[in-house]
XYZ file of C-alpha atoms in Angstrom:
186
model
C 9.141 -8.274 36.860
C 5.419 -8.084 37.405
C 2.921 -9.085 40.033
C -0.037 -11.447 40.284
C -2.426 -8.919 38.699
C -0.484 -9.376 35.427
C -1.148 -13.138 35.228
C -3.146 -14.307 32.200
C -3.614 -17.553 30.268
C -0.761 -18.372 27.891
C 1.712 -16.112 29.697
C 5.201 -17.498 30.306
C 6.812 -16.896 33.701
C 10.205 -17.835 35.107
C 10.429 -19.814 38.365
C 13.841 -20.967 39.660
C 15.365 -20.548 36.185
C 12.686 -22.668 34.473
C 9.981 -21.420 32.113
C 6.325 -22.186 32.886
C 3.226 -21.405 30.792
C 0.049 -20.417 32.633
C -2.702 -22.850 31.612
C -5.400 -21.376 33.830
C -5.638 -19.066 36.807
C -8.221 -17.892 39.316
C -8.227 -14.826 41.573
C -9.760 -15.838 44.926
C -11.018 -13.368 47.542
C -12.151 -15.372 50.542
C -14.437 -13.789 53.130
C -11.735 -14.092 55.749
C -8.018 -13.589 55.090
C -6.102 -12.119 52.184
C -6.774 -12.580 48.491
C -4.666 -15.024 46.481
C -4.189 -16.306 42.940
C -4.422 -20.030 42.203
C -2.621 -21.094 39.000
C -2.165 -24.248 36.952
C 0.974 -24.145 34.827
C 2.972 -26.350 32.468
C 6.751 -26.550 32.320
C 7.694 -25.422 28.805
C 10.530 -27.930 28.394
C 9.302 -31.031 30.244
C 5.515 -30.623 29.839
C 4.960 -31.346 33.553
C 1.826 -29.684 34.976
C 1.870 -28.125 38.444
C -0.482 -26.094 40.642
C 0.914 -23.056 42.457
C -0.739 -20.466 44.689
C 0.474 -16.864 45.054
C -0.579 -14.224 47.570
C -2.256 -11.243 45.889
C 0.342 -8.678 44.840
C 3.273 -11.121 45.006
C 6.084 -10.412 42.536
C 6.557 -12.808 39.616
C 9.246 -12.851 36.951
C 7.731 -12.748 33.467
C 9.638 -14.145 30.491
C 9.662 -12.369 27.156
C 8.641 -15.125 24.755
C 8.484 -14.221 21.083
C 5.734 -16.011 19.117
C 6.119 -15.806 15.345
C 4.457 -17.366 12.335
C 6.511 -19.969 10.504
C 5.983 -22.330 7.594
C 6.992 -25.972 7.936
C 9.355 -26.823 5.075
C 10.720 -30.349 5.536
C 12.144 -32.918 7.933
C 15.953 -33.168 8.020
C 16.817 -36.453 9.733
C 15.423 -36.128 13.276
C 15.040 -32.335 13.033
C 12.410 -30.150 11.375
C 13.121 -27.070 9.244
C 10.811 -24.033 9.368
C 10.844 -20.685 7.541
C 9.988 -17.389 9.219
C 7.176 -15.784 7.193
C 8.399 -12.238 7.960
C 12.088 -12.347 6.989
C 12.333 -15.796 5.291
C 15.064 -16.976 7.697
C 15.130 -20.720 8.249
C 15.313 -22.307 11.687
C 15.953 -25.952 12.561
C 13.967 -27.336 15.485
C 14.772 -30.610 17.265
C 12.201 -33.405 17.200
C 11.949 -33.312 21.006
C 10.861 -29.655 20.851
C 8.308 -30.326 18.088
C 6.906 -33.292 20.044
C 3.437 -34.573 19.140
C 2.870 -31.660 16.751
C 4.794 -33.683 14.142
C 1.786 -36.038 13.900
C -0.291 -33.236 12.353
C 2.251 -31.256 10.284
C 2.345 -31.249 6.498
C 4.908 -29.489 4.338
C 4.083 -25.797 3.669
C 1.716 -25.680 6.667
C 1.703 -22.441 8.672
C 2.098 -22.580 12.460
C 3.509 -20.612 15.386
C 6.843 -21.177 17.107
C 7.580 -19.671 20.514
C 11.200 -18.520 20.938
C 13.065 -17.465 24.083
C 16.560 -15.965 23.730
C 16.687 -17.273 20.148
C 15.925 -20.857 21.168
C 12.680 -22.559 20.076
C 10.554 -23.583 23.067
C 7.550 -25.239 21.447
C 5.520 -25.491 18.237
C 1.911 -24.317 18.369
C -0.495 -25.759 15.796
C -3.922 -24.406 14.889
C -6.726 -26.079 16.930
C -7.658 -28.300 13.985
C -6.123 -29.402 10.683
C -7.438 -31.085 7.546
C -5.635 -34.325 6.643
C -6.289 -37.149 4.195
C -6.840 -40.746 5.280
C -4.301 -42.946 3.475
C -5.527 -46.282 4.835
C -8.571 -47.656 6.600
C -10.657 -50.786 6.293
C -13.527 -50.319 3.839
C -16.903 -49.418 5.303
C -19.885 -51.687 4.817
C -23.304 -50.737 3.516
C -25.467 -49.630 6.401
C -22.606 -48.448 8.658
C -23.654 -45.350 10.572
C -21.829 -42.971 12.870
C -23.519 -44.370 15.970
C -22.362 -47.924 15.232
C -18.756 -47.436 16.417
C -15.313 -46.520 15.181
C -12.376 -48.041 13.339
C -8.678 -47.139 13.064
C -7.528 -44.971 10.159
C -4.021 -43.853 9.165
C -3.545 -40.191 8.212
C -1.130 -38.939 5.543
C 1.299 -37.953 8.338
C 1.372 -41.546 9.633
C -0.710 -40.814 12.752
C -3.472 -43.330 13.499
C -6.833 -42.031 14.755
C -10.316 -43.461 15.334
C -12.986 -42.560 12.751
C -16.643 -43.570 12.272
C -17.250 -46.759 10.273
C -18.644 -44.895 7.241
C -15.408 -42.950 6.552
C -13.437 -44.362 3.600
C -9.851 -44.244 2.399
C -8.743 -41.027 0.525
C -11.285 -38.964 2.483
C -10.199 -35.599 3.879
C -11.059 -35.257 7.578
C -10.769 -32.507 10.156
C -8.686 -33.551 13.196
C -8.348 -31.831 16.585
C -4.592 -31.240 17.108
C -4.894 -31.117 20.902
C -6.652 -34.471 21.413
C -6.287 -36.304 18.077
C -10.065 -36.687 17.792
C -11.926 -36.946 14.495
C -14.065 -33.823 14.014
C -15.739 -34.514 10.672
C -15.336 -34.995 6.943
C -14.249 -32.146 4.702
C -15.524 -31.974 1.149
């Protein structure tokens, strides 16, 4: 157990038996009345976002979530197999738990998996990854970045929008949170 002074971004708390991750919080001390903490949190399992306000000093139940570094090994049917980098144990994670992270994962890539009571909660990728474009329409002479975008397929199968001058077999940096093109990598 803790109280509202312990709240910080990324912390996992338990409300009515469900786990919620704090996305952002704000301590508010109005001129009149008591202080309170305004939070925005995401349900770990469903991904639903909710706002909740606590009175200052209110008790909250914190969850002990273990974040460890893993290496993505391979896909086994619908599931994904990862190896713990500390003790080399392998863990199988369901596709529903991996979610959209699968669009940016390559074999042997390092990432973080959050576990609670031995069960994987979610897969956390680095903010950006470098992937190769396997297919896109060829660019034309004179195409510039301000002229627009075109679809391109990454080596993971994910389709993103890239500037017209980007060609096939080019390595690009992609934001894993939004799927946006960030630039070419030489």
